[in-house]
Coordinates of C-alpha atoms in Angstrom, one line a residue:
M270 CA 14.1 21.0 -17.9
I271 CA 11.3 19.0 -19.5
D272 CA 10.0 20.3 -22.8
K273 CA 6.8 22.2 -22.2
A274 CA 5.3 20.6 -25.3
N275 CA 5.7 17.2 -23.8
I276 CA 4.1 18.3 -20.5
D277 CA 1.2 19.7 -22.5
K278 CA 0.8 16.3 -24.3
T279 CA 1.1 13.9 -21.4
N280 CA -2.0 12.5 -19.7
A281 CA -0.2 11.1 -16.7
W282 CA -2.7 11.7 -13.9
P283 CA -0.3 13.7 -11.6
F284 CA 0.1 16.2 -14.4
I285 CA -3.6 16.4 -15.1
E286 CA -4.2 17.2 -11.4
A287 CA -1.4 19.7 -11.3
K288 CA -2.7 21.6 -14.3
K289 CA -6.2 21.5 -12.8
I290 CA -4.9 23.0 -9.5
L291 CA -3.2 25.9 -11.2
K292 CA -6.3 26.7 -13.2
E293 CA -9.0 26.3 -10.5
R294 CA -7.1 27.9 -7.7
K295 CA -5.2 30.6 -9.6
K296 CA -6.6 33.5 -7.6
Y297 CA -6.0 31.9 -4.1
I298 CA -2.5 30.7 -5.0
E299 CA -1.5 34.2 -6.2
Q300 CA -2.9 35.8 -3.0
K301 CA -0.9 33.6 -0.6
G302 CA 2.1 32.9 -2.8
K303 CA 2.1 29.2 -2.3
I304 CA 0.2 26.0 -3.1
V305 CA -1.2 24.0 -0.1
L306 CA -2.0 20.4 -0.6
Q307 CA -3.6 18.5 2.3
T308 CA -3.8 14.8 3.3
G309 CA -6.1 13.7 6.2
Y310 CA -5.4 11.0 8.8
G311 CA -7.8 9.6 11.4
P312 CA -5.7 8.3 14.3
S313 CA -8.3 6.0 15.7
G314 CA -6.1 3.1 14.8
L315 CA -2.6 2.4 13.7
P316 CA -1.5 4.1 10.4
H317 CA -2.2 1.7 7.5
I318 CA -1.0 1.4 4.0
G319 CA -3.9 3.5 2.6
T320 CA -2.7 6.4 4.7
F321 CA 0.7 6.2 3.0
G322 CA -1.0 6.0 -0.3
E323 CA -2.6 9.5 0.1
V324 CA 0.8 11.1 1.0
A325 CA 2.6 9.2 -1.8
R326 CA 0.1 10.2 -4.4
T327 CA -0.1 13.8 -3.2
S328 CA 3.7 14.0 -3.4
M329 CA 3.5 12.8 -7.0
V330 CA 1.2 15.8 -7.7
V331 CA 3.8 18.1 -6.1
N332 CA 6.5 16.6 -8.3
A333 CA 4.3 17.4 -11.4
L334 CA 3.7 20.9 -10.1
N335 CA 7.4 21.4 -9.7
Q336 CA 7.7 20.9 -13.5
L337 CA 5.0 23.6 -14.1
T338 CA 5.7 26.4 -11.6
D339 CA 8.3 27.7 -9.2
I340 CA 5.7 28.7 -6.6
P341 CA 6.4 27.1 -3.3
K342 CA 4.4 24.0 -2.4
E343 CA 3.4 22.6 1.0
I344 CA 1.8 19.3 1.9
V345 CA -0.2 19.5 5.1
T346 CA -0.7 16.1 6.8
F347 CA -3.7 16.8 9.1
S348 CA -4.6 14.5 12.0
D349 CA -8.2 14.4 13.2
D350 CA -6.9 13.6 16.7
M351 CA -9.6 15.5 18.5
D352 CA -12.3 13.1 17.3
G353 CA -13.9 10.9 19.9
L354 CA -12.9 7.2 20.1
R355 CA -16.0 5.7 18.7
K356 CA -15.0 2.0 18.7
I357 CA -12.1 -0.1 19.9
P358 CA -9.7 -1.4 17.2
G359 CA -9.3 -5.1 17.4
N360 CA -5.5 -5.0 16.8
I361 CA -4.7 -2.8 19.8
P362 CA -3.7 -4.1 23.4
K363 CA -5.4 -3.2 26.6
Q364 CA -8.9 -3.3 25.3
E365 CA -10.4 -2.7 28.7
L366 CA -8.5 0.6 29.1
L367 CA -9.8 1.8 25.7
K368 CA -13.3 0.7 26.6
K369 CA -13.2 2.9 29.7
N370 CA -12.2 5.9 27.5
L371 CA -14.7 5.5 24.7
H372 CA -16.0 8.8 23.2
K373 CA -13.1 10.9 24.6
P374 CA -11.0 12.9 22.2
L375 CA -8.2 10.6 20.9
T376 CA -5.6 12.9 22.5
D377 CA -7.2 12.4 25.9
V378 CA -7.3 8.5 25.6
P379 CA -4.4 6.9 27.5
D380 CA -1.8 5.3 25.3
P381 CA -2.3 1.5 25.4
F382 CA 1.3 1.0 24.4
D383 CA 2.6 3.1 27.3
K384 CA 4.9 5.1 25.1
F385 CA 3.2 8.5 24.7
K386 CA 0.8 10.8 26.6
S387 CA -2.2 9.6 24.6
F388 CA -3.5 7.1 22.1
G389 CA -3.8 9.9 19.5
Q390 CA -0.3 11.1 20.0
H391 CA 1.0 7.5 19.8
N392 CA -0.6 7.0 16.4
N393 CA 0.5 10.5 15.2
E394 CA 4.1 9.6 16.0
M395 CA 3.8 6.2 14.3
L396 CA 2.5 8.0 11.2
K397 CA 5.3 10.6 11.2
K398 CA 7.9 7.9 11.8
F399 CA 6.7 6.0 8.8
L400 CA 6.4 9.1 6.5
N401 CA 10.0 10.1 7.5
K402 CA 11.3 6.7 6.4
F403 CA 10.2 7.6 2.9
N404 CA 11.7 11.1 3.1
F405 CA 8.3 12.7 2.4
K406 CA 8.3 16.5 2.7
Y407 CA 5.2 17.4 4.8
L408 CA 4.0 19.7 7.5
F409 CA 2.2 17.8 10.3
K410 CA -0.8 19.5 11.9
S411 CA -2.8 18.2 14.9
S412 CA -6.5 19.0 15.1
T413 CA -6.2 19.2 18.9
E414 CA -3.4 21.7 18.8
L415 CA -5.1 23.9 16.2
Y416 CA -8.4 23.9 18.1
K417 CA -6.8 24.6 21.5
S418 CA -4.3 27.2 20.3
G419 CA -7.1 29.3 18.8
Y420 CA -5.9 28.8 15.2
F421 CA -9.5 27.9 14.2
N422 CA -11.2 30.5 16.3
E423 CA -12.0 33.1 13.6
T424 CA -13.3 30.4 11.3
L425 CA -15.4 29.0 14.1
K426 CA -17.0 32.4 14.7
L427 CA -17.8 32.6 11.0
I428 CA -19.4 29.2 11.2
L429 CA -21.5 30.2 14.2
K430 CA -22.6 33.3 12.3
N431 CA -23.8 31.1 9.4
Y432 CA -25.3 28.5 11.7
N433 CA -28.8 28.5 10.2
E434 CA -27.5 28.3 6.6
I435 CA -25.2 25.5 7.4
M436 CA -28.0 23.6 9.1
N437 CA -30.1 24.0 5.9
I438 CA -27.3 22.3 4.0
I439 CA -26.8 19.4 6.4
I440 CA -30.3 18.7 7.7
P441 CA -31.9 17.4 4.4
T442 CA -29.2 14.7 4.2
L443 CA -30.1 13.3 7.7
G444 CA -32.8 10.9 8.8
K445 CA -35.8 12.3 10.7
E446 CA -34.6 11.2 14.2
R447 CA -31.1 12.5 13.6
Q448 CA -32.5 15.8 12.4
K449 CA -34.0 16.5 15.8
T450 CA -30.6 16.2 17.6
Y451 CA -28.0 17.3 15.1
S452 CA -25.6 20.1 15.9
P453 CA -22.5 21.0 13.9
F454 CA -20.8 21.9 17.3
L455 CA -19.8 19.1 19.6
P456 CA -19.0 20.2 23.2
I457 CA -16.5 18.5 25.4
C458 CA -18.4 17.3 28.5
P459 CA -17.1 19.1 31.6
D460 CA -17.8 16.1 33.8
T461 CA -16.6 13.1 31.7
G462 CA -14.3 14.6 29.1
T463 CA -16.2 12.9 26.3
V464 CA -17.2 14.4 23.0
L465 CA -21.0 15.0 23.2
E466 CA -23.4 14.9 20.3
I467 CA -26.3 16.8 21.8
P468 CA -28.8 19.4 20.5
I469 CA -28.4 23.2 20.8
L470 CA -30.9 25.2 22.9
K471 CA -29.5 28.7 22.4
I472 CA -26.7 30.5 20.5
N473 CA -24.9 33.5 21.9
E474 CA -23.1 34.7 18.8
K475 CA -21.7 37.9 20.4
N476 CA -19.8 35.9 23.1
S477 CA -19.2 32.8 20.9
K478 CA -21.1 30.6 23.3
I479 CA -23.7 27.9 22.9
I480 CA -26.2 26.5 25.5
F481 CA -26.7 22.7 24.9
D482 CA -29.3 20.3 26.1
H483 CA -27.6 17.4 27.9
D484 CA -30.4 15.1 28.9
G485 CA -32.4 18.0 30.3
K486 CA -29.4 19.7 31.9
K487 CA -28.2 22.9 30.3
I488 CA -24.5 23.2 29.5
E489 CA -23.1 26.5 28.3
K490 CA -19.8 26.2 26.4
S491 CA -17.6 28.5 24.4
I492 CA -17.0 27.3 20.9
L493 CA -13.4 28.6 21.0
D494 CA -10.0 27.3 22.2
G495 CA -10.9 23.6 22.0
N496 CA -14.0 23.7 24.2
C497 CA -16.0 22.4 21.2
K498 CA -15.1 20.6 18.0
L499 CA -17.1 20.4 14.8
Q500 CA -19.0 17.5 13.2
W501 CA -17.0 15.9 10.4
K502 CA -18.5 17.5 7.3
V503 CA -18.4 21.0 8.8
D504 CA -15.0 20.4 10.3
W505 CA -13.6 19.5 6.9
A506 CA -15.0 22.7 5.3
M507 CA -13.6 24.7 8.3
R508 CA -10.2 23.2 7.8
W509 CA -10.2 23.9 4.1
Y510 CA -11.1 27.5 4.8
A511 CA -8.7 28.2 7.7
I512 CA -5.6 26.4 6.2
D513 CA -6.5 27.7 2.7
V514 CA -6.2 24.3 1.1
D515 CA -5.8 24.1 -2.7
F516 CA -5.9 20.3 -3.3
E517 CA -7.0 17.2 -1.4
M518 CA -7.4 13.6 -2.3
Y519 CA -10.1 11.5 -0.6
G520 CA -11.6 8.0 -0.9
K521 CA -14.6 7.3 -3.1
D522 CA -16.6 6.8 0.1
L523 CA -16.2 10.5 1.0
I524 CA -17.6 11.9 -2.3
E525 CA -20.9 12.9 -0.7
S526 CA -19.1 14.5 2.3
A527 CA -16.9 16.5 -0.1
I528 CA -20.0 17.8 -1.9
L529 CA -21.5 19.1 1.4
S530 CA -18.2 20.5 2.6
S531 CA -17.8 22.3 -0.7
K532 CA -21.3 23.9 -0.2
I533 CA -20.3 25.0 3.3
I534 CA -17.0 26.6 2.4
K535 CA -18.7 28.5 -0.4
L536 CA -21.2 29.8 2.2
L537 CA -18.2 31.0 4.3
G538 CA -16.8 33.0 1.3
K539 CA -14.2 30.7 -0.4
T540 CA -14.3 28.0 -3.0
N541 CA -13.5 24.4 -2.3
P542 CA -10.1 22.9 -3.1
S543 CA -9.4 21.0 -6.3
G544 CA -10.3 17.4 -5.4
F545 CA -9.4 13.9 -6.5
A546 CA -11.6 10.9 -5.4
Y547 CA -9.6 7.7 -5.5
E548 CA -10.9 4.1 -5.2
L549 CA -10.6 2.1 -2.0
F550 CA -8.1 -0.6 -1.2
L551 CA -9.5 -4.1 -0.6
D552 CA -8.1 -7.1 1.3
E553 CA -7.9 -10.6 -0.3
K554 CA -11.6 -11.2 0.5
G555 CA -12.6 -8.0 -1.3
E556 CA -13.4 -6.1 1.9
K557 CA -12.4 -2.5 2.5
I558 CA -9.1 -2.2 4.3
S559 CA -9.7 -0.6 7.7
K560 CA -7.2 0.6 10.3
S561 CA -9.5 -0.6 13.1
K562 CA -9.7 -4.1 11.6
G563 CA -6.0 -4.3 10.7
N564 CA -6.9 -6.3 7.6
G565 CA -4.9 -6.4 4.3
I566 CA -1.1 -6.0 4.4
T567 CA 0.5 -3.6 6.8
I568 CA 3.1 -1.0 6.0
D569 CA 5.8 -2.9 7.9
E570 CA 4.9 -6.2 6.2
W571 CA 5.3 -4.7 2.7
L572 CA 8.6 -3.1 3.7
N573 CA 9.8 -6.4 5.1
Y574 CA 9.2 -8.1 1.7
A575 CA 9.8 -5.4 -0.9
S576 CA 11.2 -1.9 -1.5
P577 CA 9.4 1.4 -0.7
E578 CA 9.6 2.2 -4.4
S579 CA 7.5 -0.9 -5.3
L580 CA 4.9 0.3 -2.9
S581 CA 4.9 3.8 -4.4
L582 CA 4.4 2.2 -7.8
F583 CA 1.4 0.3 -6.6
M584 CA -0.1 3.5 -5.3
Y585 CA 0.6 5.3 -8.6
Q586 CA -1.1 2.8 -10.9
N587 CA -4.9 3.2 -11.6
P588 CA -5.8 5.3 -8.5
K589 CA -9.5 5.4 -9.7
R590 CA -9.7 1.6 -9.8
A591 CA -10.4 -0.5 -6.7
K592 CA -7.3 -2.7 -6.0
K593 CA -6.7 -5.7 -3.7
L594 CA -3.8 -5.1 -1.4
Y595 CA -2.5 -8.2 0.4
K596 CA 0.8 -10.1 0.8
E597 CA 0.4 -12.2 -2.3
I598 CA 0.4 -9.3 -4.7
V599 CA 3.9 -8.1 -3.6
P600 CA 6.0 -10.1 -6.2
K601 CA 3.8 -8.8 -9.1
A602 CA 4.3 -5.2 -7.9
V603 CA 8.1 -5.7 -7.6
D604 CA 8.3 -7.2 -11.1
E605 CA 6.3 -4.4 -12.6
Y606 CA 8.7 -1.9 -10.9
L607 CA 11.7 -3.7 -12.4
D608 CA 10.0 -3.8 -15.8
F609 CA 9.2 -0.1 -15.9
I610 CA 12.9 0.6 -15.1
E611 CA 14.0 -1.5 -18.1
R612 CA 11.5 0.2 -20.4
S613 CA 12.7 3.6 -19.4
K614 CA 16.1 3.0 -20.9
S615 CA 14.7 3.2 -24.4
Q616 CA 12.0 5.8 -23.9
N617 CA 11.9 9.3 -25.1
E618 CA 10.9 12.2 -22.8
L619 CA 7.2 12.1 -23.5
Q620 CA 7.1 8.3 -22.9
L621 CA 9.1 8.8 -19.7
L622 CA 6.4 11.2 -18.4
M623 CA 4.0 8.3 -18.8
N624 CA 6.3 5.8 -17.1
P625 CA 5.0 5.3 -13.5
V626 CA 8.5 4.9 -12.2
W627 CA 9.4 8.4 -13.4
H628 CA 6.8 9.6 -10.9
V629 CA 8.0 7.2 -8.2
H630 CA 11.5 8.6 -8.4
N631 CA 10.6 12.2 -9.0
G632 CA 12.0 12.1 -12.5
K633 CA 15.4 10.5 -11.6
M634 CA 15.2 7.1 -13.2
P635 CA 17.5 4.3 -11.9
K636 CA 20.1 3.1 -14.4
E637 CA 20.8 -0.4 -12.9
K638 CA 20.6 -3.3 -15.3
N639 CA 18.0 -5.9 -14.3
I640 CA 19.5 -9.3 -13.6
M641 CA 16.2 -11.3 -13.2
T642 CA 12.7 -10.8 -12.1
F643 CA 11.7 -11.0 -8.4
S644 CA 9.5 -14.1 -9.3
M645 CA 12.5 -15.8 -10.7
L646 CA 14.6 -14.9 -7.7
L647 CA 11.9 -16.5 -5.4
N648 CA 12.2 -19.7 -7.4
L649 CA 16.0 -19.5 -7.1
V650 CA 15.7 -19.2 -3.3
E651 CA 13.8 -22.5 -3.2
T652 CA 15.9 -24.5 -5.7
S653 CA 19.2 -23.3 -4.3
N654 CA 18.1 -23.8 -0.7
A655 CA 19.8 -20.5 0.1
D656 CA 19.0 -19.3 3.6
S657 CA 21.1 -16.2 3.7
K658 CA 21.9 -13.3 1.4
E659 CA 25.6 -14.3 1.2
V660 CA 24.8 -17.8 0.1
L661 CA 22.4 -16.6 -2.6
W662 CA 24.9 -14.0 -3.9
K663 CA 27.5 -16.8 -4.2
F664 CA 25.1 -18.8 -6.3
V665 CA 24.2 -15.9 -8.5
K666 CA 27.9 -15.0 -9.1
K667 CA 28.6 -18.6 -10.0
Y668 CA 26.6 -18.1 -13.2
K669 CA 26.9 -14.3 -13.6
K670 CA 30.6 -13.7 -12.9
N671 CA 30.7 -10.0 -13.9
I672 CA 28.1 -8.7 -11.4
S673 CA 28.7 -7.2 -7.9
E674 CA 26.7 -6.0 -5.0
K675 CA 28.2 -2.5 -5.4
N676 CA 26.9 -2.1 -8.9
H677 CA 23.5 -3.7 -8.3
P678 CA 22.0 -2.1 -5.2
I679 CA 18.4 -2.8 -6.2
F680 CA 19.1 -6.4 -6.9
D681 CA 21.2 -6.7 -3.7
K682 CA 18.1 -5.6 -1.7
L683 CA 15.9 -7.9 -3.7
I684 CA 17.9 -10.9 -2.6
S685 CA 17.1 -10.1 1.1
Y686 CA 13.5 -9.5 0.3
A687 CA 13.2 -12.7 -1.7
I688 CA 14.5 -14.9 1.2
K689 CA 12.1 -13.3 3.7
Y690 CA 9.1 -13.5 1.4
F691 CA 9.8 -17.1 0.4
N692 CA 10.2 -18.3 4.0
D693 CA 7.2 -16.3 5.4
I694 CA 4.7 -16.5 2.6
I695 CA 5.5 -19.0 -0.1
K696 CA 7.0 -22.0 1.6
K697 CA 3.9 -22.8 3.7
N698 CA 1.7 -22.9 0.6
K699 CA 3.8 -25.1 -1.6
K700 CA 2.0 -28.2 -3.0
Y701 CA 4.3 -30.4 -4.9
K702 CA 2.9 -32.8 -7.5
K703 CA 3.6 -36.5 -7.5
P704 CA 3.8 -37.4 -11.3
N705 CA 2.0 -40.4 -12.5
T706 CA 3.7 -43.0 -14.7
E707 CA 3.1 -41.1 -18.0
E708 CA 4.0 -37.8 -16.5
K709 CA 7.2 -39.3 -15.0
K710 CA 8.1 -40.7 -18.4
A711 CA 7.7 -37.2 -20.0
L712 CA 9.9 -35.7 -17.2
M713 CA 12.6 -38.4 -17.7
A714 CA 12.5 -37.6 -21.4
L715 CA 13.2 -33.9 -20.5
I716 CA 16.1 -35.0 -18.4
N717 CA 17.5 -37.1 -21.3
N718 CA 17.0 -34.2 -23.8
L719 CA 18.8 -31.8 -21.5
D720 CA 21.9 -34.0 -22.0
K721 CA 22.0 -32.4 -25.4
C722 CA 22.2 -28.9 -23.8
N723 CA 25.0 -27.0 -22.1
D724 CA 25.4 -23.8 -20.1
E725 CA 26.6 -21.9 -23.2
M726 CA 23.3 -22.3 -25.0
T727 CA 20.9 -19.3 -25.1
P728 CA 17.7 -19.4 -23.0
E729 CA 15.7 -19.4 -26.2
D730 CA 17.4 -22.5 -27.5
I731 CA 16.9 -24.3 -24.2
Q732 CA 13.2 -23.3 -24.3
T733 CA 12.9 -24.8 -27.8
Q734 CA 14.2 -28.1 -26.5
I735 CA 11.6 -28.1 -23.7
Y736 CA 8.8 -27.4 -26.2
T737 CA 10.0 -30.3 -28.3
V738 CA 10.0 -32.8 -25.4
G739 CA 6.5 -31.7 -24.5
K740 CA 5.2 -32.1 -28.1
E741 CA 6.8 -35.6 -28.3
N742 CA 5.3 -36.8 -25.1
G743 CA 1.6 -36.1 -25.4
Y744 CA 1.4 -32.3 -24.9
K745 CA 1.4 -31.2 -28.5
E746 CA -2.1 -29.8 -28.3
N747 CA -1.7 -28.3 -24.8
L748 CA 1.8 -27.1 -24.0
R749 CA 0.4 -25.1 -21.1
E750 CA -0.3 -28.4 -19.3
W751 CA 3.2 -29.5 -20.0
F752 CA 4.7 -26.5 -18.3
K753 CA 2.2 -26.7 -15.5
L754 CA 3.4 -30.3 -14.8
I755 CA 7.0 -29.0 -14.7
Y756 CA 6.1 -26.1 -12.4
E757 CA 4.0 -28.3 -10.0
V758 CA 6.8 -30.9 -9.7
I759 CA 9.7 -28.6 -9.4
F760 CA 8.2 -25.5 -7.7
G761 CA 5.0 -26.7 -6.1
D762 CA 3.0 -24.2 -8.0
E763 CA 0.9 -24.0 -11.2
N764 CA 2.9 -21.1 -12.5
G765 CA 6.7 -20.5 -12.7
P766 CA 9.5 -18.9 -14.5
R767 CA 10.3 -19.1 -18.2
M768 CA 12.2 -22.4 -18.0
G769 CA 14.8 -21.7 -20.7
F770 CA 15.9 -18.7 -18.7
F771 CA 15.8 -20.5 -15.4
I772 CA 17.9 -23.4 -16.7
S773 CA 20.4 -21.2 -18.3
F774 CA 20.9 -19.4 -15.0
F775 CA 20.5 -22.4 -12.6
G776 CA 22.6 -24.7 -14.8
V777 CA 21.7 -27.6 -17.1
N778 CA 23.2 -30.4 -14.9
E779 CA 21.8 -28.8 -11.7
T780 CA 18.3 -28.7 -13.3
K781 CA 18.5 -32.3 -14.4
Q782 CA 19.5 -33.3 -10.8
L783 CA 16.7 -31.1 -9.4
I784 CA 14.0 -32.9 -11.5
K785 CA 15.4 -36.3 -10.5
D786 CA 15.5 -35.3 -6.8
K787 CA 11.9 -34.0 -6.9
I788 CA 10.6 -37.2 -8.5
K789 CA 12.4 -39.3 -6.0
Y790 CA 11.5 -37.0 -3.1
M791 CA 7.7 -37.2 -4.0
R792 CA 7.9 -41.0 -4.2
I793 CA 9.5 -41.2 -0.7
F794 CA 7.0 -38.6 0.6
R795 CA 4.1 -40.7 -0.6
I796 CA 5.6 -43.8 1.1
M797 CA 5.9 -42.0 4.4
L798 CA 2.4 -40.5 4.0
D799 CA 1.0 -44.0 3.6
K800 CA 3.0 -45.3 6.5
Y801 CA 2.5 -42.6 9.1
G802 CA -0.8 -41.0 8.0
Y803 CA -1.7 -37.5 7.0
N804 CA -1.7 -35.9 10.4
K805 CA 1.8 -37.1 11.4
F806 CA 3.4 -36.4 8.0
V807 CA 1.4 -33.6 6.5
K808 CA 4.2 -31.4 5.4
P809 CA 7.3 -32.4 3.4
P810 CA 10.7 -31.8 5.0
Q811 CA 12.4 -28.6 3.8
Y812 CA 15.5 -30.2 2.3
F813 CA 15.7 -33.1 0.0
S814 CA 18.5 -34.8 2.0
Q815 CA 16.1 -35.1 5.0
A816 CA 13.6 -36.9 2.8
F817 CA 16.2 -39.2 1.3
S818 CA 17.4 -40.2 4.8
L819 CA 13.9 -41.5 5.6
S820 CA 14.3 -44.3 3.0
K821 CA 17.5 -45.6 4.6

């Protein structure tokens, strides 16, 4: 067990939220004998990485709660699948089919993928399938099922009873035109099956019915058993009340909605859950990630290039700060994950509680020794021309004879991820530098200096030799430019690994030959570019041997 004094001292955000829940919701938790945490999902588009973030972060709060109390905890993942389809996601097939079913509840819209009964059910199943991959513990609830089963009926009656007071909360927040037509109850049209946003003419509280004005035609509908659904802010308050939610996270864009929903639930006789407003995820252009746009990086793409744990780490860090979420940030996230594992090996208990990976792994820290960073591994994929996991492992074992796949499961998976990421993302963006006469002279001096080195030298000693060559060849005042030259010639990028470590692993003779090959390769590439023109010879061949053969 963790020392209570350390739990009291830590300011890790999951513990802060857990303590807040136990304090703010004490009465309700004692009454029902459990703690209910909720995450919301709008299945109008395919589940995206932000959806995962809510469940992952909420699970971290549960982990913190487990250190504070033995009271049972329950994460409810709630799908707003009775919402009307308001717009057609651009990344979904059969656009015409969806167009014909606009404004119908998502669980009444045909599945454009032809796998399930409805578009809503399809997206629900995609969400559950993904969450199950991560072994999240959650209870899935469907809005459609709860409305139609009568689960919400008693709360709906209470809302109808407080109709005027609820209108007094919502109406001042609306524009003048919207005020004239607003109704918290949205009937399902008996003719078209669409969700109608039409004004109320008369309320029959005794029979739980409402008469609506539908373009001059009166429609009488029961508010029970799924004949009506609620507008968003009222629906959120109703859900908090009926499910008795103790905690919920939500995006910064929903803060105003949360304030109004909190006023409504207090009107109904309960207090709002403990809340946590997080910042939004942005794509590489700084635009909000949207499931309807399909921008940013998808869940499947991240898992194709990196581990689930690295994604969880990304979600843990700085939840109240806006973060860009796209393919190019994956290596940084993986390296931070590896670094936090290494730090944990020398940390005391209080420091561990502040280590993000402690929260990612529910307190069970990996013990594996780190071999190299993911960024270094990506460079190794390129320089070794490894195109399979087996080939890269053979190369690694050549220089690290005492390691095995069995004892390094994290690194074993990293090798597969690195090959995929390099081939899909990095390779197409490589821009190798053709060194000028002075730069070539400096690089040749480096090759000659490496003759003094051997594979038994420490990375630090090799690094010192590289510094010396740079200082002696015009880079004394700007060694950053010296390393930039090396990186651009060898790796096709302005940034790269610490060269001393890279050479000690890759091999001194191999590095010398690599630099020679790159210089020769870029000379041949320039000749071919001049001969055939940019359009016909825009990209260098993948392997040096192909380039050399062109000169024969």
